[in-house]
Tab-separated table of C-alpha atoms in Angstrom:
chain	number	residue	atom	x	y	z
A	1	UNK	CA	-46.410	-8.608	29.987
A	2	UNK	CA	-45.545	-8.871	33.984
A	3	UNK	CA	-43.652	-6.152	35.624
A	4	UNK	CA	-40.438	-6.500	38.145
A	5	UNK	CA	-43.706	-5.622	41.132
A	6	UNK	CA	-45.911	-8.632	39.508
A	7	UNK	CA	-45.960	-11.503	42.021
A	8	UNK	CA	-44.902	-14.813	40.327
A	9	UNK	CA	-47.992	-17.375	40.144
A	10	UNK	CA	-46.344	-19.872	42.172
A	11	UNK	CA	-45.714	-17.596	45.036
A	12	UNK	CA	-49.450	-16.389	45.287
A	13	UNK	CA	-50.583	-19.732	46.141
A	14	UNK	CA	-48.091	-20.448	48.773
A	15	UNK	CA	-49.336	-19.835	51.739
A	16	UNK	CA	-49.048	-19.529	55.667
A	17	UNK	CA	-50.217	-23.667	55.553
A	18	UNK	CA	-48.699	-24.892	52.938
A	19	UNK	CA	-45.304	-25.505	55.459
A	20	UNK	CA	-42.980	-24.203	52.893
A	21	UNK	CA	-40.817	-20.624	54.418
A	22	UNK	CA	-41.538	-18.593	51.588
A	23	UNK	CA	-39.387	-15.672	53.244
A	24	UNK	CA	-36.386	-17.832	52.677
A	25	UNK	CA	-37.208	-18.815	49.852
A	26	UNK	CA	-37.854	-15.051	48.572
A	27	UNK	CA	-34.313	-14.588	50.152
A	28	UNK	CA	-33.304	-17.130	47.698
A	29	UNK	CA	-34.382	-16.052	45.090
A	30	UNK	CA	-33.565	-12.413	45.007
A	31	UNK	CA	-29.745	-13.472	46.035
A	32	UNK	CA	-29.875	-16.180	43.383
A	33	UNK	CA	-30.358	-13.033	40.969
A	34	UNK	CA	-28.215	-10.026	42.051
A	35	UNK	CA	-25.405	-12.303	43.731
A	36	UNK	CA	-23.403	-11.948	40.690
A	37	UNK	CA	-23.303	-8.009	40.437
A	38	UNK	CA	-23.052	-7.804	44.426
A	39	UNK	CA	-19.938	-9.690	44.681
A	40	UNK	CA	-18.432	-7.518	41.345
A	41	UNK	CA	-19.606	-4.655	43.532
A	42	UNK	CA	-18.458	-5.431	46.654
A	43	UNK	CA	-14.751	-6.606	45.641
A	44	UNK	CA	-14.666	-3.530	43.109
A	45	UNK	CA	-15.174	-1.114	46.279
A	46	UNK	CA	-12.505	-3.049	48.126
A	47	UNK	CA	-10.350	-3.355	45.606
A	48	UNK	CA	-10.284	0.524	45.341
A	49	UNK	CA	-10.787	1.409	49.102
A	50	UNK	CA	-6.775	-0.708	49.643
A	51	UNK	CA	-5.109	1.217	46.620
A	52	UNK	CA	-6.458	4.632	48.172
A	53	UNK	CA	-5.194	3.451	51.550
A	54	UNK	CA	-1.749	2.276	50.181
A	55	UNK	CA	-1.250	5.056	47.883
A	56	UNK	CA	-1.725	6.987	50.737
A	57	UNK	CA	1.060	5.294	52.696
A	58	UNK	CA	3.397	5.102	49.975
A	59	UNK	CA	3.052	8.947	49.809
A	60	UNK	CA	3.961	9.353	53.391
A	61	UNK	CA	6.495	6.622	53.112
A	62	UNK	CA	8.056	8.678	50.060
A	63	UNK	CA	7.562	12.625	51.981
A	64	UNK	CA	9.557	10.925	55.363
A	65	UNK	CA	12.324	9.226	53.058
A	66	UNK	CA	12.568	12.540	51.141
A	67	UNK	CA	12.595	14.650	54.389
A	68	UNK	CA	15.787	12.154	55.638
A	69	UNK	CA	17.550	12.692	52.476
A	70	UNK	CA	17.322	16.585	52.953
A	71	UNK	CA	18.917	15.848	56.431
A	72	UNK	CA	21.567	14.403	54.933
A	73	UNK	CA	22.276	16.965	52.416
A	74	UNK	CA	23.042	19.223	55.446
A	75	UNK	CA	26.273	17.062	57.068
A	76	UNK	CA	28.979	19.060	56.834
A	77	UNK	CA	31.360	15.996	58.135
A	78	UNK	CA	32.604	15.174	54.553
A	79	UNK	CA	35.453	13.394	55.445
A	80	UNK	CA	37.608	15.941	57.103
A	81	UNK	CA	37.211	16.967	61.179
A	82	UNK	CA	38.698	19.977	62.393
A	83	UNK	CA	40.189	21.492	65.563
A	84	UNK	CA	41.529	23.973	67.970
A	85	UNK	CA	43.989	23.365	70.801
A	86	UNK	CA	41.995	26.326	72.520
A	87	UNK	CA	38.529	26.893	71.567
A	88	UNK	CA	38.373	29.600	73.914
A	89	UNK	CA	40.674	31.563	71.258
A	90	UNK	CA	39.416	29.954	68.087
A	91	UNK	CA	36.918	27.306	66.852
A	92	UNK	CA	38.182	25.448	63.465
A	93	UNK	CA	35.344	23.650	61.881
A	94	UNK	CA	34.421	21.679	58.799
A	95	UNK	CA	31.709	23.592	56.629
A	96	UNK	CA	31.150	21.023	54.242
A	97	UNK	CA	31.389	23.545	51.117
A	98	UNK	CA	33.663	22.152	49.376
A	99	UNK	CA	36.486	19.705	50.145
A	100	UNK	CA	38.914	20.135	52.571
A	101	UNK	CA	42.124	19.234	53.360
A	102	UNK	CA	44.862	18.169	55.991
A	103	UNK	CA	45.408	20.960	58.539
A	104	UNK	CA	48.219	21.492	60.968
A	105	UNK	CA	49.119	25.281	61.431
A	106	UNK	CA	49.690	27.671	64.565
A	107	UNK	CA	47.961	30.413	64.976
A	108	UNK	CA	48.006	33.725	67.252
A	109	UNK	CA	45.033	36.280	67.212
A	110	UNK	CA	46.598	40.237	68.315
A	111	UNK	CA	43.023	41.814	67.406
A	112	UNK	CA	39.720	40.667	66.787
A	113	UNK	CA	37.315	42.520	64.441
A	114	UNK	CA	35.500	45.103	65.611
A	115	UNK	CA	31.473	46.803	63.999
A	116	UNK	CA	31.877	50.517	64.104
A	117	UNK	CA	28.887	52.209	65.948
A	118	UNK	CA	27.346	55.186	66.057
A	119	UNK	CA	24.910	57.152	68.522
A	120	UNK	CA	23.323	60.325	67.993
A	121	UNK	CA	21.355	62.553	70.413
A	122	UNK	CA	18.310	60.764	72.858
A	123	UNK	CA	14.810	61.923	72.040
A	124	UNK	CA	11.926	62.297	74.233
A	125	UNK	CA	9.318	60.760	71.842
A	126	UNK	CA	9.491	58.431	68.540
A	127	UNK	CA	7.668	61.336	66.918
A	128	UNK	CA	10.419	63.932	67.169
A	129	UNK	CA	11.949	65.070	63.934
A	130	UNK	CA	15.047	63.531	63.534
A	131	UNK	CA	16.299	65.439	60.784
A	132	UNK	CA	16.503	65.189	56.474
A	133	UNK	CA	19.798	65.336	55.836
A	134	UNK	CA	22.631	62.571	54.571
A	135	UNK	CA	24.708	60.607	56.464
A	136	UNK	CA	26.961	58.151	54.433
A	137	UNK	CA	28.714	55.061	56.297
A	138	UNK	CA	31.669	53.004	55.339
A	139	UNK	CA	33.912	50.565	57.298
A	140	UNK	CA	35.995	52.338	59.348
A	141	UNK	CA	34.922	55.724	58.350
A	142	UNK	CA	31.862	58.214	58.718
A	143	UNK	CA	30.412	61.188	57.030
A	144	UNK	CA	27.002	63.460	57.625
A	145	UNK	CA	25.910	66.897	56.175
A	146	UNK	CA	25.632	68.122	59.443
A	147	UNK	CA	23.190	70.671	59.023
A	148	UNK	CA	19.632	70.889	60.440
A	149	UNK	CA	20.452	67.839	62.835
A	150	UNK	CA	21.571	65.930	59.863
A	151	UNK	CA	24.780	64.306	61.809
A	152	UNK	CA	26.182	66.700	64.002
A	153	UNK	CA	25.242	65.268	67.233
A	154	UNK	CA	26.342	61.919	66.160
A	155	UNK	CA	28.942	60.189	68.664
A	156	UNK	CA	31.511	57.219	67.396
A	157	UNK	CA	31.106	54.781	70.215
A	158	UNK	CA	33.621	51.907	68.699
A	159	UNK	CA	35.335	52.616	65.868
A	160	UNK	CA	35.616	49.732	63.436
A	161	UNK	CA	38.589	47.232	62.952
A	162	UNK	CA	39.657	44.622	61.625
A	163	UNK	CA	40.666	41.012	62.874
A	164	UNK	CA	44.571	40.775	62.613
A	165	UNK	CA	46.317	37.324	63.440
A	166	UNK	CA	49.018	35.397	62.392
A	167	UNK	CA	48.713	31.642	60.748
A	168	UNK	CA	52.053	29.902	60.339
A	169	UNK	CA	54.234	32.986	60.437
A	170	UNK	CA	52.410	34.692	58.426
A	171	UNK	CA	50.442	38.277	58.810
A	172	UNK	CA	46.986	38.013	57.967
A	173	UNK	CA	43.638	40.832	58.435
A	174	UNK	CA	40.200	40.244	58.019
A	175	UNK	CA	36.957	41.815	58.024
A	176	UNK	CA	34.988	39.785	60.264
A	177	UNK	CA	36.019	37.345	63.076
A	178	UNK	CA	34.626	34.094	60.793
A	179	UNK	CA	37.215	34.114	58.156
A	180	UNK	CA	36.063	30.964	55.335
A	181	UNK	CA	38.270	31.680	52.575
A	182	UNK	CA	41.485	30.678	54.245
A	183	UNK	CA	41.452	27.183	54.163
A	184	UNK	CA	38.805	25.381	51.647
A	185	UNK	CA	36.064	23.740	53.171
A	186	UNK	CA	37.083	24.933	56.830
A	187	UNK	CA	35.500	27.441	58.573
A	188	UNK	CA	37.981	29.441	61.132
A	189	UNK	CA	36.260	31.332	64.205
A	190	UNK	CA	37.975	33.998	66.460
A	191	UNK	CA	37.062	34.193	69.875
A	192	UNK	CA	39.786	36.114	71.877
A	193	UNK	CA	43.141	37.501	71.682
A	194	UNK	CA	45.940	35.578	72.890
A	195	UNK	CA	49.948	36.107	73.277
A	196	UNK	CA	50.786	32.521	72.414
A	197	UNK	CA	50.216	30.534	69.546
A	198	UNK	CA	47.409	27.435	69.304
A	199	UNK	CA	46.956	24.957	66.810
A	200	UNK	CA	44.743	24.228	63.759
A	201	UNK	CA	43.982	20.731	63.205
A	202	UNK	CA	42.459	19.512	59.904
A	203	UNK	CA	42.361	15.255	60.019
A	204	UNK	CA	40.389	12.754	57.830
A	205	UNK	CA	37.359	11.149	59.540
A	206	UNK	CA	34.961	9.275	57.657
A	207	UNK	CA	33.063	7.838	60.173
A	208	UNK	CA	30.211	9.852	60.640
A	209	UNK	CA	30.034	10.107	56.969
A	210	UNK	CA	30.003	6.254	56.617
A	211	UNK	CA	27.099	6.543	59.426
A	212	UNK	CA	25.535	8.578	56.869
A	213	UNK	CA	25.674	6.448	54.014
A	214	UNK	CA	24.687	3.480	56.037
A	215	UNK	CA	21.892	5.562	57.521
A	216	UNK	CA	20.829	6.107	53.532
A	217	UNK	CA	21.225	2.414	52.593
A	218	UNK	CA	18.500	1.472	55.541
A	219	UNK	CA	16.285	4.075	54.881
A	220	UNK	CA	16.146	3.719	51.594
A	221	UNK	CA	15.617	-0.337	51.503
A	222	UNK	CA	12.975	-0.039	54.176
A	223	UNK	CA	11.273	1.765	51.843
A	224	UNK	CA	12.168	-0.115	48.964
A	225	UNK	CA	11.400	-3.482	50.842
A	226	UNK	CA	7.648	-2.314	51.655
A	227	UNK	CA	6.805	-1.099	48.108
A	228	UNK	CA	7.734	-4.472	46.737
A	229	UNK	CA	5.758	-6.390	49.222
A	230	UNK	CA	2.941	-4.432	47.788
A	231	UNK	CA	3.715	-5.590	44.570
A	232	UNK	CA	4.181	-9.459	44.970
A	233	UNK	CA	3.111	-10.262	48.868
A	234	UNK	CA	6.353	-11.182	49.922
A	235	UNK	CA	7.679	-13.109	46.629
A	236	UNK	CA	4.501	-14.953	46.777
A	237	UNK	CA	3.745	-14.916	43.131
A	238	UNK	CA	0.885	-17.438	43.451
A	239	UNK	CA	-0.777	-14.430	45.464
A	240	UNK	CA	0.235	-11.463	44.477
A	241	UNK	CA	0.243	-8.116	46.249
A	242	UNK	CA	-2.455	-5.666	46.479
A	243	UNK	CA	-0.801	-3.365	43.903
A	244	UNK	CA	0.526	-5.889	41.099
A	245	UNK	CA	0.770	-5.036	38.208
A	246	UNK	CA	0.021	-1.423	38.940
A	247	UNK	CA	1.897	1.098	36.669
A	248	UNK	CA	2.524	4.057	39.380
A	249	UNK	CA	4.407	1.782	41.632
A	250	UNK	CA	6.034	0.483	38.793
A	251	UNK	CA	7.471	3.663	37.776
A	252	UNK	CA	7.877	4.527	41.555
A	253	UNK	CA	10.195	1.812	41.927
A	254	UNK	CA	12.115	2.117	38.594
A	255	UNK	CA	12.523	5.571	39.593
A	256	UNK	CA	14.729	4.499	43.008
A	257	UNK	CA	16.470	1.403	41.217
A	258	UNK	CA	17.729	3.757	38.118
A	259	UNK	CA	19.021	6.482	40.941
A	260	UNK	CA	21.433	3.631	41.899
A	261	UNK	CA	23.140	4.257	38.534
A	262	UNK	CA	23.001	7.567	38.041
A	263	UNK	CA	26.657	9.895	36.825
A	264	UNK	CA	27.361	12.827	39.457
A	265	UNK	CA	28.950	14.752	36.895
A	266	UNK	CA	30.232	18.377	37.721
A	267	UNK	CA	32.520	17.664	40.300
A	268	UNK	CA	36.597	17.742	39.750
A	269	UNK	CA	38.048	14.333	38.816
A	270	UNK	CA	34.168	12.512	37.635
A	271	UNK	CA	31.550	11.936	37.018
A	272	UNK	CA	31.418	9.863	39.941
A	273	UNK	CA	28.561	6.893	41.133
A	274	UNK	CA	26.862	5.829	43.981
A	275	UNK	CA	29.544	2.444	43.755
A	276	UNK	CA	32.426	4.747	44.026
A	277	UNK	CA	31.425	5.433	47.365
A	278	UNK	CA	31.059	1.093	48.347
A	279	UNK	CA	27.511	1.120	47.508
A	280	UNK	CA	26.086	-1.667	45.246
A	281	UNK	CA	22.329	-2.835	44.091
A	282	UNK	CA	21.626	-6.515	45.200
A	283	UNK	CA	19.725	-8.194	42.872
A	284	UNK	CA	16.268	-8.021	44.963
A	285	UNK	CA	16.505	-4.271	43.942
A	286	UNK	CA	17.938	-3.378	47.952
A	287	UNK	CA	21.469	-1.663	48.027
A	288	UNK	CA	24.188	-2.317	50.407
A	289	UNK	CA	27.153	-0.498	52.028
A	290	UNK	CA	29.252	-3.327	51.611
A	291	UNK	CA	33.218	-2.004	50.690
A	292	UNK	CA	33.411	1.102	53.234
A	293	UNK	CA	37.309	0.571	51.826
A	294	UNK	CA	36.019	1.539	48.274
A	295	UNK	CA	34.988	4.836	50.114
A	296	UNK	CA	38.197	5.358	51.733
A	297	UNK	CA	40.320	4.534	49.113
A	298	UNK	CA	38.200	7.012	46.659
A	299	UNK	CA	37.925	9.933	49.229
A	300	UNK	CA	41.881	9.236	49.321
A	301	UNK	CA	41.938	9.911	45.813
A	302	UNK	CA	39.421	12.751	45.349
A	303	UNK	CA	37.853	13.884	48.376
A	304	UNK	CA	34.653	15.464	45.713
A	305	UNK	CA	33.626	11.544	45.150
A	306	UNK	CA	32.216	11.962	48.944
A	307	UNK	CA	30.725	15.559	48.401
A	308	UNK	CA	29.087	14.355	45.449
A	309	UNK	CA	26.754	12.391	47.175
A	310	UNK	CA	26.117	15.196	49.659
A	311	UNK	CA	26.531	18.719	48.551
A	312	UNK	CA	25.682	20.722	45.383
A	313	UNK	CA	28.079	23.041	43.938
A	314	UNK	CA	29.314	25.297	41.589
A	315	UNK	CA	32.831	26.290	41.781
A	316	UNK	CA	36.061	27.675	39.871
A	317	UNK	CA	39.233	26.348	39.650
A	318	UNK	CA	40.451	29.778	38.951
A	319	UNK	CA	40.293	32.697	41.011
A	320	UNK	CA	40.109	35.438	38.241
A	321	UNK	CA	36.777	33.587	37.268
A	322	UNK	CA	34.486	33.382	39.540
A	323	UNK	CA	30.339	31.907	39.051
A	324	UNK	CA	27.574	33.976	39.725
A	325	UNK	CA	24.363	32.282	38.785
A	326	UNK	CA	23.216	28.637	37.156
A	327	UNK	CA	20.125	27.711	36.321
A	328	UNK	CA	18.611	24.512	38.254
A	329	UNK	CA	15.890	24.186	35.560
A	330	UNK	CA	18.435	25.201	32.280
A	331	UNK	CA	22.335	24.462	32.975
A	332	UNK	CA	23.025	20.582	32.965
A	333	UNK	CA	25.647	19.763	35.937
A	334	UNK	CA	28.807	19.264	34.306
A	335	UNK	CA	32.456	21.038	34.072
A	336	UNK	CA	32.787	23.693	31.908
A	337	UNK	CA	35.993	24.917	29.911
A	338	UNK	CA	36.049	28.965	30.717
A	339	UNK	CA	38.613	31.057	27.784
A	340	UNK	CA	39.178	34.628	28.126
A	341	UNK	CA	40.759	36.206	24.953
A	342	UNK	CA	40.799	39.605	24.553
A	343	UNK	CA	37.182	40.861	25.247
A	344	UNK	CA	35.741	37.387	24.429
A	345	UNK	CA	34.833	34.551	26.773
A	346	UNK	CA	33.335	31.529	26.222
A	347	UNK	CA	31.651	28.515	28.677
A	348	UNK	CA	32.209	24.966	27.448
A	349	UNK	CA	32.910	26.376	24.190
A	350	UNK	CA	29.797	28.273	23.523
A	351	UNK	CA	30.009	32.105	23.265
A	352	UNK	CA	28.683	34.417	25.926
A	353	UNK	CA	27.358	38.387	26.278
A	354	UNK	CA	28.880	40.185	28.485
A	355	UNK	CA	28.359	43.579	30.629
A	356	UNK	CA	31.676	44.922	31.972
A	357	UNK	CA	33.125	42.013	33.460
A	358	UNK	CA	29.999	39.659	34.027
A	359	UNK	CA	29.816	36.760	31.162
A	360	UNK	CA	26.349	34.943	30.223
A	361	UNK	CA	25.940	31.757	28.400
A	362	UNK	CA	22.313	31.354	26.913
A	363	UNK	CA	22.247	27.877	25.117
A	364	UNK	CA	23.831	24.670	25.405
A	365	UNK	CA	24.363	22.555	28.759
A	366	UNK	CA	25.946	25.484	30.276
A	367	UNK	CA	22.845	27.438	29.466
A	368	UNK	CA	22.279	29.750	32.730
A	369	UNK	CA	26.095	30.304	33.746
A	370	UNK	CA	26.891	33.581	34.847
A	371	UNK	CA	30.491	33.875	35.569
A	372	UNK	CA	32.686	37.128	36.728
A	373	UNK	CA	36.029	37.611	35.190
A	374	UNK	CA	38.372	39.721	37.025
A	375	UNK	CA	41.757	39.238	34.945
A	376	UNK	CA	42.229	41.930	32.713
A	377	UNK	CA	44.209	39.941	29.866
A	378	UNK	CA	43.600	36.248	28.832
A	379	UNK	CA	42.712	33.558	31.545
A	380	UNK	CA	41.473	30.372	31.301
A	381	UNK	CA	39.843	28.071	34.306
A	382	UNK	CA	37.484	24.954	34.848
A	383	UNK	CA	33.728	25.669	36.172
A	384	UNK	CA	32.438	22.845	38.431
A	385	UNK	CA	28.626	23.070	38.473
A	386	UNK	CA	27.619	19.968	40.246
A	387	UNK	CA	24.149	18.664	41.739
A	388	UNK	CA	24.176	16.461	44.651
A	389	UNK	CA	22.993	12.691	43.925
A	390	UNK	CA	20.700	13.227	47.126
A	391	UNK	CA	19.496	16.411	45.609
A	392	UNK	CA	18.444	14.685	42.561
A	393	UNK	CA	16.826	11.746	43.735
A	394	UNK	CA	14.969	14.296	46.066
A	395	UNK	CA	13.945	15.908	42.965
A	396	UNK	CA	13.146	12.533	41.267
A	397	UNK	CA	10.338	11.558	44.258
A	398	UNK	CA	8.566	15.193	44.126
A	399	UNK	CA	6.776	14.476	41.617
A	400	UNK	CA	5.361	11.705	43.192
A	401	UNK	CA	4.666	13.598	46.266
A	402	UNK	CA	3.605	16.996	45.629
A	403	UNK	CA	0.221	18.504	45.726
A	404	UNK	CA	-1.583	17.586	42.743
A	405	UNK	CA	1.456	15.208	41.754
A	406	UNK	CA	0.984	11.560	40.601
A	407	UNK	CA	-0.024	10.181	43.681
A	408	UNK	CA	-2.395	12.461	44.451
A	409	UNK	CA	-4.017	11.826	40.742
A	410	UNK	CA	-3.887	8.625	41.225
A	411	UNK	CA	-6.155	8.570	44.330
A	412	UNK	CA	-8.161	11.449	42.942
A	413	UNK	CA	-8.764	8.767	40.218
A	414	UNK	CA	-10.093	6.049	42.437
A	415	UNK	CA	-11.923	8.328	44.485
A	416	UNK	CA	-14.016	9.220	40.942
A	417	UNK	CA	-14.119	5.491	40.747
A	418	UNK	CA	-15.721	5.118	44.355
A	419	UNK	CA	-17.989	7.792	43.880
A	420	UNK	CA	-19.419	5.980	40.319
A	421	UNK	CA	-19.610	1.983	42.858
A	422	UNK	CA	-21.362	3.852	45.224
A	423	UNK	CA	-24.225	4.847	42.635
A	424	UNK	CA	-24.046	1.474	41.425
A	425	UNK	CA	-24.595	0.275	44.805
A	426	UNK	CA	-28.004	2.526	45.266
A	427	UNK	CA	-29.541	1.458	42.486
A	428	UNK	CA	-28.859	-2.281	42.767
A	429	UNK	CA	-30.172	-1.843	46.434
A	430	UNK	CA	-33.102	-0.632	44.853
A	431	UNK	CA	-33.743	-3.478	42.034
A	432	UNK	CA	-33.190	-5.318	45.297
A	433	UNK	CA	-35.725	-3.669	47.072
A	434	UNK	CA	-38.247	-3.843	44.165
A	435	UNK	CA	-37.880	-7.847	43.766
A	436	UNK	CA	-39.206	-8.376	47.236
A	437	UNK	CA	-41.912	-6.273	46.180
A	438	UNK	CA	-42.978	-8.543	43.825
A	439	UNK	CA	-41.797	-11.744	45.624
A	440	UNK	CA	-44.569	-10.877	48.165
């Protein structure tokens, strides 16, 4: 038997005069038999050297789309604008918490709130013994056991006050010169006293949030758009794209076309969808902003449609019951039924423990809800617990695009693949390099 380094018979009697180029002829020869596994080689290391690189796109196409939609979540123009005749004397803004409404009030500011401050004696080094006494502080107020330097020296240099002003004829104090909880969604600002009244302005503006929406519809079919040219090469289906047929962008894609129809439950008057707001899905898979009156006409009718897309939330309808806590991994957005009777409460129907006056439901969609209840008698209310369609689709591409996530496996996967082609490769270099051996 002849080994792979035995020169065939043929070969040893051509020689230098016989006019025949045996070194293309050994060329021949050797190509004629490993031709076959280099090309299955070769297009195998390609094949897997594109996915890597346009997993590796997609990824950063995904992390720059997600990144957008986190900018969006922070608008606070949901529809309403607001204003001051003076902003020298007070700034009235749009927070974006919850929805607002149509403003147009007067208001004077007599006083604005003051921090109370105290000083005690100077010290010639940061090593000096203050003292180990008590002091106690409140608003307003001050107290020290004022022995063995425990207060005594202690000066008031502004004593603390509140903010007093006047809205609409009416008397009004505060704590702290940014006063939220006067009108809903509106943030009010004092600046300076003044003698005569200003106005408060509270209008509807949708215009920066249709920019918004129409910012989302180009992002997103940009992105949409360059997955599914990776799929079919432009609707070529006689050449398909690099990653047809592949089951990650499959599921990548699925994931964005079934966020089109997702319910935005938890928010007052829904659940509420991405075409309440004028956006539809085309039948390529893109999405279009194409009725901004469908947006109008539903922000006209339940300004929450808007802040559903936006904002997450959990509110009360009631302001004896007010939410504590949810759980983002355990309560399911929804709105919740909340009974008090007697010493009893329960959250969508389902029973809760309390502790003095906090309530906690531990099963059920509500699972996570931890409510306050100031009424001493029987109340009753509606808990909105609502999470943002952009939060959700947000939610939806992380695991695509964190560390370690699917993506990542997935190149991980062909990298393992690579690493086996490339041993392949060396030892078929090697056969190679034995047959000219033996060609020789």
């Amino acid at each position: 038997m002849s080994s792979v380094n035995d020169k065939p018979e043929i070969l040893s009697h051509l020689g230098v005069g016989s006019g025949i180029d045996t070194t293309a002829l050994i060329d021949s020869l050797v190509q004629a038999e490993v031709a076959g596994s280099q090309e299955d080689l070769t297009n195998k290391l390609e094949k897997f050297e594109a996915e890597i690189s346009a997993f590796s796109t997609i990824k950063n196409n995904l992390k720059v789309f997600s990144e957008n939609l986190r900018l969006l979540s922070t608008s606070s123009d949901l529809g309403y604008v607001g204003s001051s005749s003076n902003t020298t004397v007070a700034t009235f803004e749009a927070s974006g918490t919850t929805a607002a409404q149509t403003i147009n009030s007067s208001l004077t500011v007599s006083a604005l709130a003051t921090q109370h401050t105290l000083t005690g004696p100077t010290y010639a080094s940061t090593s000096n013994t203050v003292g180990a006494r008590t002091i106690s502080i409140d608003f307003g107020t001050w107290s020290a056991d004022p022995t063995a330097g425990g207060g005594a020296n202690m000066t008031q240099t502004v004593a603390g006050a509140n903010a007093s002003f006047v809205v609409d004829g009416v008397n009004m104090t505060r704590n702290s010169n940014t006063i939220t909880d006067l009108y809903p969604g509106l943030t009010l600002e004092l600046l300076s006293t003044t003698s005569s009244p200003i106005t408060l302005k509270s209008d509807v503006d949708l215009s920066k949030a249709q920019e918004s929406l129409e910012s989302f519809v180009l992002t997103y079919n940009d992105l949409y758009l360059s997955l599914e040219n990776l799929r079919t090469n432009n609707q070529d289906t006689e050449n398909p794209g690099l990653l047809a047929g592949d089951s990650l962008l499959r599921n990548i894609m699925g994931t964005l076309r079934e966020s089109n129809a997702r319910e935005l439950a938890g928010y007052e008057g829904g659940p509420y969808y991405l075409s309440n707001l004028g956006i539809k899905t085309n039948r390529d898979g893109t999405i279009s902003f194409s009725n901004p009156d469908m947006l109008k006409r539903q922000f006209e009718n339940n300004a929450e449609s808007l802040r559903s897309f936006f904002k997450n939330q959990i509110q009360s309808d009631n302001s004896e019951i007010e939410p504590l806590l949810y759980s983002v991994a355990d309560t399911k957005p929804g709105s919740y039924d909340v009974v008090k009777t007697g010493s009893s409460v329960t959250i969508g129907g389902i029973a809760t423990s309390g502790s003095g006056t906090e309530y906690t439901v531990s099963s059920g969609d509500p699972n996570g809800i931890k409510i306050y209840v100031t009424a001493a008698g029987n109340t009753s209310g509606t808990i909105h617990y609502g999470r943002s369609y952009l939060t959700l689709l947000e939610e939806d591409l992380e695991a695509y695009i964190k560390y370690s996530g699917l993506i990542d496996s997935k190149i991980e996967g062909n990298n393992s693949r690579l690493k086996d082609l490339v041993k392949a490769q060396e030892n078929l270099d090697l056969k190679i390099e034995k047959l000219y051996e033996r060609y020789r």
